[in-house]
């Protein structure tokens, strides 16, 4: 098992943090190489996600000075997930293991050691999980935790309190490459790949400079994106709602007939009440049925791999 490590770091308008990030990572990589934990051919890849500031210029300078640093320049801003994917897919050609992390180093880089140890023990995917959110503001904490819970409720299964700080082996990345979907939500897809996995806990710090590139608006669209690109559960919910209202309509039928025969209604009330509920329920139910089929078509168009073979035992091997 080789141990060439590539770090993949998406950067969007990160001029304020890049130099310091590079300095810290250089030290880290040096320590790891000296401790024989990683190969000399290991690299740090910065992916410039169409930044409007000097980010790409800084990456070019870093590469000039030290071959440890590599860079990928995207043609325009494609968002964090796509930038990350570009880096991962490029790195998988050269690396045995790849760790993805943010440019602001909010994720403790000392967890890398433990991730590599787990990789050496045969784990293919090691998730970095935040042990607590003490340093987050109340608002960020509440929205982020609500985010994970809603996601799971809606059928998008993700690892709780895990962002995109994770180690993936070459074969796990090759598995990922088989997912041909355009709307890619990595946190939901990676657990689908399988293979032995593990987690590493770490404390998440604050951004040491610059500001968050994930304002509330982006976070909300990220959540909607995650749910709608991973699962068809919202469609199933329409079916359930239709079914529920249809049941209610039967109750209303009985109630209205009761009122009708006890003579406590005006003419026409019974027919109106009953048809209102029954038709409403039937419409929702049919909509849900149509939705079920659309959901199937949707999942088919994603052409996800149906299996990934981990091992093949064969006489001639
Ligand atoms: N990022 C990116 N493209 C974008 C937005 C963000 O590549 O369109 C990168 C950003 O440079 C950083 C990472 O995604 O490396 C996470 O962003 P940030 O730290 O601002 O998010 P937060 O930690 O506030 O959730
Ligand atoms: Mg951050």
Coordinates of C-alpha atoms and ligand atoms in Angstrom, one line a residue:
X1 CA 0.0 0.0 0.0
X2 CA 1.5 3.3 -1.1
X3 CA 1.4 6.4 0.9
X4 CA 1.4 9.3 -1.4
X5 CA -0.9 11.9 0.2
X6 CA -2.6 14.7 -1.7
X7 CA -4.4 17.5 0.2
X8 CA -7.1 19.1 -1.9
X9 CA -8.2 22.6 -0.9
X10 CA -10.9 24.6 -2.7
X11 CA -10.3 28.3 -2.6
X12 CA -12.7 31.1 -3.3
X13 CA -11.4 34.6 -2.7
X14 CA -9.0 33.4 0.0
X15 CA -6.1 35.9 -0.5
X16 CA -6.2 36.8 3.2
X17 CA -5.6 33.2 4.4
X18 CA -3.6 31.5 1.6
X19 CA -0.1 32.4 2.6
X20 CA -0.6 31.4 6.2
X21 CA -2.4 28.3 5.3
X22 CA 0.4 27.3 2.9
X23 CA 3.0 27.9 5.7
X24 CA 1.2 25.7 8.2
X25 CA 0.6 23.0 5.6
X26 CA 4.2 23.0 4.5
X27 CA 5.3 22.4 8.1
X28 CA 2.7 19.7 8.6
X29 CA 3.7 17.9 5.4
X30 CA 7.3 18.1 6.3
X31 CA 6.7 16.5 9.7
X32 CA 4.6 13.7 8.1
X33 CA 7.3 13.0 5.5
X34 CA 10.1 13.0 8.1
X35 CA 8.1 10.6 10.2
X36 CA 7.8 8.4 7.1
X37 CA 4.1 8.6 7.3
X38 CA 3.8 9.9 3.8
X39 CA 5.8 9.7 0.6
X40 CA 8.1 12.5 -0.7
X41 CA 5.9 12.7 -3.7
X42 CA 3.0 14.0 -1.6
X43 CA 1.4 17.3 -2.7
X44 CA -1.0 20.1 -1.6
X45 CA -3.4 21.0 -4.4
X46 CA -5.1 24.4 -4.2
X47 CA -8.2 24.6 -6.5
X48 CA -9.0 28.2 -7.4
X49 CA -12.7 28.3 -7.8
X50 CA -12.9 31.4 -10.0
X51 CA -11.8 33.9 -7.3
X52 CA -12.1 37.6 -8.0
X53 CA -9.1 38.5 -5.9
X54 CA -5.4 37.6 -6.0
X55 CA -5.9 33.9 -5.0
X56 CA -4.7 32.4 -8.2
X57 CA -1.6 34.7 -8.3
X58 CA -0.7 33.5 -4.8
X59 CA -1.1 29.9 -5.8
X60 CA 1.2 30.4 -8.8
X61 CA 3.8 32.0 -6.6
X62 CA 3.6 29.2 -4.1
X63 CA 4.1 26.6 -6.8
X64 CA 7.1 28.6 -8.1
X65 CA 8.7 28.6 -4.8
X66 CA 8.0 25.1 -3.7
X67 CA 6.9 22.0 -5.7
X68 CA 5.0 20.7 -2.8
X69 CA 2.2 23.1 -3.9
X70 CA 0.2 22.4 -7.0
X71 CA -2.7 24.4 -8.3
X72 CA -5.8 24.0 -10.4
X73 CA -7.5 27.0 -11.9
X74 CA -11.2 26.6 -12.7
X75 CA -12.6 28.6 -15.6
X76 CA -15.2 30.3 -13.4
X77 CA -16.8 30.0 -9.9
X78 CA -18.6 26.7 -9.8
X79 CA -19.1 26.4 -6.0
X80 CA -17.4 24.6 -3.3
X81 CA -18.6 21.1 -4.1
X82 CA -17.6 21.3 -7.8
X83 CA -14.2 22.8 -7.0
X84 CA -13.7 20.0 -4.5
X85 CA -14.6 17.3 -7.0
X86 CA -12.3 18.8 -9.6
X87 CA -9.4 18.5 -7.1
X88 CA -10.3 15.0 -6.0
X89 CA -10.7 13.7 -9.5
X90 CA -7.3 15.2 -10.5
X91 CA -5.6 14.0 -7.4
X92 CA -6.8 10.4 -7.7
X93 CA -4.5 9.9 -10.7
X94 CA -1.4 10.6 -8.6
X95 CA -2.2 9.9 -5.0
X96 CA -2.8 6.8 -2.8
X97 CA -4.9 8.8 -0.4
X98 CA -6.5 12.2 -0.6
X99 CA -7.6 14.5 2.2
X100 CA -10.0 17.4 1.4
X101 CA -10.2 20.4 3.7
X102 CA -11.1 24.1 3.6
X103 CA -8.6 26.9 2.9
X104 CA -9.3 28.6 6.2
X105 CA -7.9 25.7 8.3
X106 CA -10.9 25.8 10.6
X107 CA -10.5 22.0 10.6
X108 CA -7.7 21.0 12.9
X109 CA -4.8 19.9 10.7
X110 CA -3.4 17.7 13.5
X111 CA -6.3 15.3 12.8
X112 CA -4.4 14.4 9.6
X113 CA -2.0 12.1 11.5
X114 CA -4.9 10.1 12.9
X115 CA -6.6 9.9 9.5
X116 CA -3.4 8.5 7.9
X117 CA -3.1 6.0 10.7
X118 CA -6.6 4.7 10.1
X119 CA -5.8 4.6 6.4
X120 CA -2.7 2.5 7.2
X121 CA -5.0 0.2 9.2
X122 CA -7.0 -0.5 6.0
X123 CA -9.8 2.1 6.1
X124 CA -10.8 3.6 2.8
X125 CA -12.8 6.6 4.0
X126 CA -12.1 8.4 7.2
X127 CA -14.5 11.2 8.2
X128 CA -13.4 14.1 10.2
X129 CA -16.2 14.8 12.7
X130 CA -16.5 17.9 14.9
X131 CA -16.5 16.9 18.6
X132 CA -18.3 20.0 19.7
X133 CA -19.4 23.4 18.4
X134 CA -18.4 25.5 21.3
X135 CA -16.6 28.1 19.1
X136 CA -19.6 28.6 16.8
X137 CA -22.1 31.4 17.3
X138 CA -25.5 30.2 18.6
X139 CA -27.0 31.0 15.2
X140 CA -24.4 29.0 13.2
X141 CA -24.7 26.1 15.6
X142 CA -28.5 26.0 15.5
X143 CA -28.7 26.3 11.7
X144 CA -26.0 23.8 11.1
X145 CA -27.5 21.2 13.5
X146 CA -30.9 21.8 12.1
X147 CA -29.4 21.3 8.7
X148 CA -28.1 17.8 9.5
X149 CA -31.4 16.8 11.1
X150 CA -33.6 18.0 8.3
X151 CA -31.3 16.4 5.7
X152 CA -31.6 13.0 7.4
X153 CA -35.3 13.4 7.8
X154 CA -35.7 14.1 4.1
X155 CA -33.8 11.0 3.2
X156 CA -30.4 12.5 2.5
X157 CA -28.2 10.4 4.9
X158 CA -25.1 12.2 5.9
X159 CA -22.5 11.7 8.7
X160 CA -23.6 14.0 11.6
X161 CA -21.3 17.0 12.2
X162 CA -19.0 16.0 9.4
X163 CA -18.3 18.6 6.7
X164 CA -16.0 17.9 3.8
X165 CA -12.9 17.2 5.9
X166 CA -12.2 13.6 5.1
X167 CA -9.6 11.1 3.8
X168 CA -10.4 8.9 0.8
X169 CA -8.3 6.1 -0.6
X170 CA -7.6 5.8 -4.3
X171 CA -10.2 3.1 -4.8
X172 CA -12.8 5.0 -2.8
X173 CA -12.2 7.9 -5.2
X174 CA -12.5 5.6 -8.2
X175 CA -15.8 4.5 -6.7
X176 CA -16.9 8.2 -6.5
X177 CA -15.9 8.7 -10.1
X178 CA -18.5 6.2 -11.1
X179 CA -21.3 8.5 -9.8
X180 CA -22.1 10.4 -13.0
X181 CA -24.6 12.9 -11.4
X182 CA -24.3 16.5 -12.2
X183 CA -25.9 17.8 -9.0
X184 CA -23.3 16.4 -6.7
X185 CA -23.7 16.5 -3.0
X186 CA -20.5 14.9 -1.8
X187 CA -21.5 14.4 1.9
X188 CA -24.4 12.3 0.8
X189 CA -22.7 10.4 -2.0
X190 CA -19.5 9.4 -0.2
X191 CA -21.3 7.2 2.4
X192 CA -23.0 5.4 -0.5
X193 CA -19.6 4.2 -1.8
X194 CA -19.1 1.7 1.0
X195 CA -15.7 0.1 1.9
X196 CA -14.3 0.1 5.4
X197 CA -14.8 3.5 7.0
X198 CA -13.9 5.2 10.3
X199 CA -14.2 8.6 12.0
X200 CA -11.7 10.9 13.6
X201 CA -12.9 13.6 16.1
X202 CA -11.5 17.1 16.2
X203 CA -12.2 20.5 17.5
X204 CA -13.1 23.1 14.9
X205 CA -11.6 26.5 15.3
X206 CA -12.5 29.9 14.0
X207 CA -11.4 31.4 10.7
X208 CA -8.1 33.1 11.4
X209 CA -8.7 35.7 8.7
X210 CA -11.2 36.6 6.0
X211 CA -14.9 35.9 6.2
X212 CA -17.1 33.0 5.6
X213 CA -17.9 32.2 1.9
X214 CA -21.0 30.4 3.1
X215 CA -23.6 33.1 4.0
X216 CA -27.1 31.9 5.1
X217 CA -28.4 32.2 1.5
X218 CA -25.8 29.8 0.2
X219 CA -26.3 27.5 3.1
X220 CA -30.1 27.3 2.4
X221 CA -29.5 26.6 -1.2
X222 CA -26.9 24.0 -0.2
X223 CA -29.5 22.2 1.9
X224 CA -32.2 22.3 -0.8
X225 CA -29.6 21.1 -3.3
X226 CA -28.6 18.3 -0.9
X227 CA -32.1 17.0 -0.4
X228 CA -33.4 17.3 -3.9
X229 CA -30.2 15.8 -5.5
X230 CA -30.0 12.8 -3.1
X231 CA -33.5 11.6 -2.4
X232 CA -37.0 11.6 -3.7
X233 CA -38.5 11.6 -0.3
X234 CA -40.3 14.9 -0.6
X235 CA -42.3 13.3 -3.5
X236 CA -43.2 10.4 -1.2
X237 CA -44.4 12.9 1.3
X238 CA -47.0 14.3 -1.1
X239 CA -48.3 10.7 -1.6
X240 CA -48.5 10.3 2.2
X241 CA -50.2 13.7 2.6
X242 CA -52.8 12.8 -0.1
X243 CA -53.5 9.5 1.6
X244 CA -53.9 11.2 4.9
X245 CA -56.4 13.8 3.6
X246 CA -58.3 11.1 1.8
X247 CA -58.8 9.3 5.2
X248 CA -59.9 12.6 6.7
X249 CA -62.4 13.0 3.9
X250 CA -64.0 9.7 4.9
X251 CA -64.3 11.1 8.4
X252 CA -65.8 14.2 7.0
X253 CA -68.3 12.2 5.0
X254 CA -69.5 10.4 8.1
X255 CA -69.6 13.7 10.1
X256 CA -71.4 15.6 7.3
X257 CA -74.0 12.8 6.8
X258 CA -74.6 12.8 10.6
X259 CA -75.2 16.6 10.6
X260 CA -77.4 16.3 7.5
X261 CA -79.7 13.7 9.0
X262 CA -79.9 15.4 12.4
X263 CA -81.0 18.4 10.3
X264 CA -78.5 20.9 11.7
X265 CA -77.3 22.1 8.3
X266 CA -78.4 24.4 5.5
X267 CA -79.0 22.9 2.0
X268 CA -75.9 22.1 0.0
X269 CA -73.4 22.1 2.9
X270 CA -73.1 18.4 3.0
X271 CA -72.3 18.0 -0.7
X272 CA -69.8 20.8 -0.6
X273 CA -68.0 19.6 2.5
X274 CA -67.7 16.0 1.3
X275 CA -66.6 16.8 -2.3
X276 CA -64.1 19.5 -1.1
X277 CA -62.3 17.0 1.1
X278 CA -62.6 14.0 -1.2
X279 CA -61.4 15.8 -4.3
X280 CA -58.6 17.5 -2.4
X281 CA -57.4 14.2 -1.1
X282 CA -57.7 12.5 -4.5
X283 CA -55.8 15.3 -6.3
X284 CA -52.9 15.1 -3.8
X285 CA -52.9 11.3 -3.9
X286 CA -52.7 11.3 -7.7
X287 CA -50.1 14.0 -7.7
X288 CA -48.1 11.8 -5.3
X289 CA -48.5 8.8 -7.6
X290 CA -47.2 10.9 -10.6
X291 CA -44.4 12.0 -8.3
X292 CA -43.4 8.5 -7.5
X293 CA -42.9 7.8 -11.2
X294 CA -41.0 11.1 -11.7
X295 CA -38.8 10.1 -8.8
X296 CA -38.0 6.8 -10.5
X297 CA -37.2 8.6 -13.7
X298 CA -35.1 11.1 -11.8
X299 CA -33.0 8.3 -10.1
X300 CA -32.6 6.5 -13.4
X301 CA -31.2 9.6 -15.1
X302 CA -28.6 9.8 -12.4
X303 CA -27.3 6.4 -13.6
X304 CA -25.6 5.7 -10.3
X305 CA -23.4 2.6 -10.1
X306 CA -25.5 -0.3 -8.8
X307 CA -22.5 -1.9 -7.1
X308 CA -18.8 -1.5 -6.6
X309 CA -16.8 -4.7 -6.2
X310 CA -14.4 -4.6 -3.3
X311 CA -12.7 -7.9 -4.0
X312 CA -12.8 -10.7 -6.6
X313 CA -11.5 -14.1 -5.5
X314 CA -10.5 -16.1 -8.5
X315 CA -8.3 -19.1 -9.0
X316 CA -5.9 -17.5 -11.5
X317 CA -5.3 -14.5 -9.4
Ligands
LIG1 N1 -15.4 27.9 -1.4 C1 -15.2 27.6 -2.8 N2 -16.2 28.1 -3.7 C2 -17.2 28.8 -3.2 C3 -17.4 29.1 -1.8 C4 -16.5 28.6 -1.0 O1 -14.3 26.9 -3.2 O2 -18.0 29.3 -4.1 C5 -14.4 27.3 -0.5 C6 -13.7 28.3 0.4 O3 -12.6 28.9 -0.2 C7 -13.3 27.4 1.6 C8 -14.4 26.4 1.6 O4 -15.0 26.4 0.4 O5 -12.1 26.8 1.4 C9 -15.4 26.6 2.8 O6 -15.8 27.9 2.8 P1 -15.9 28.7 4.2 O7 -14.8 28.4 5.1 O8 -16.2 30.2 3.9 O9 -17.3 28.1 4.8 P2 -17.7 28.0 6.4 O10 -16.5 27.4 7.1 O11 -18.0 29.4 6.8 O12 -18.8 27.1 6.4
LIG2 MG1 -14.6 28.0 7.0

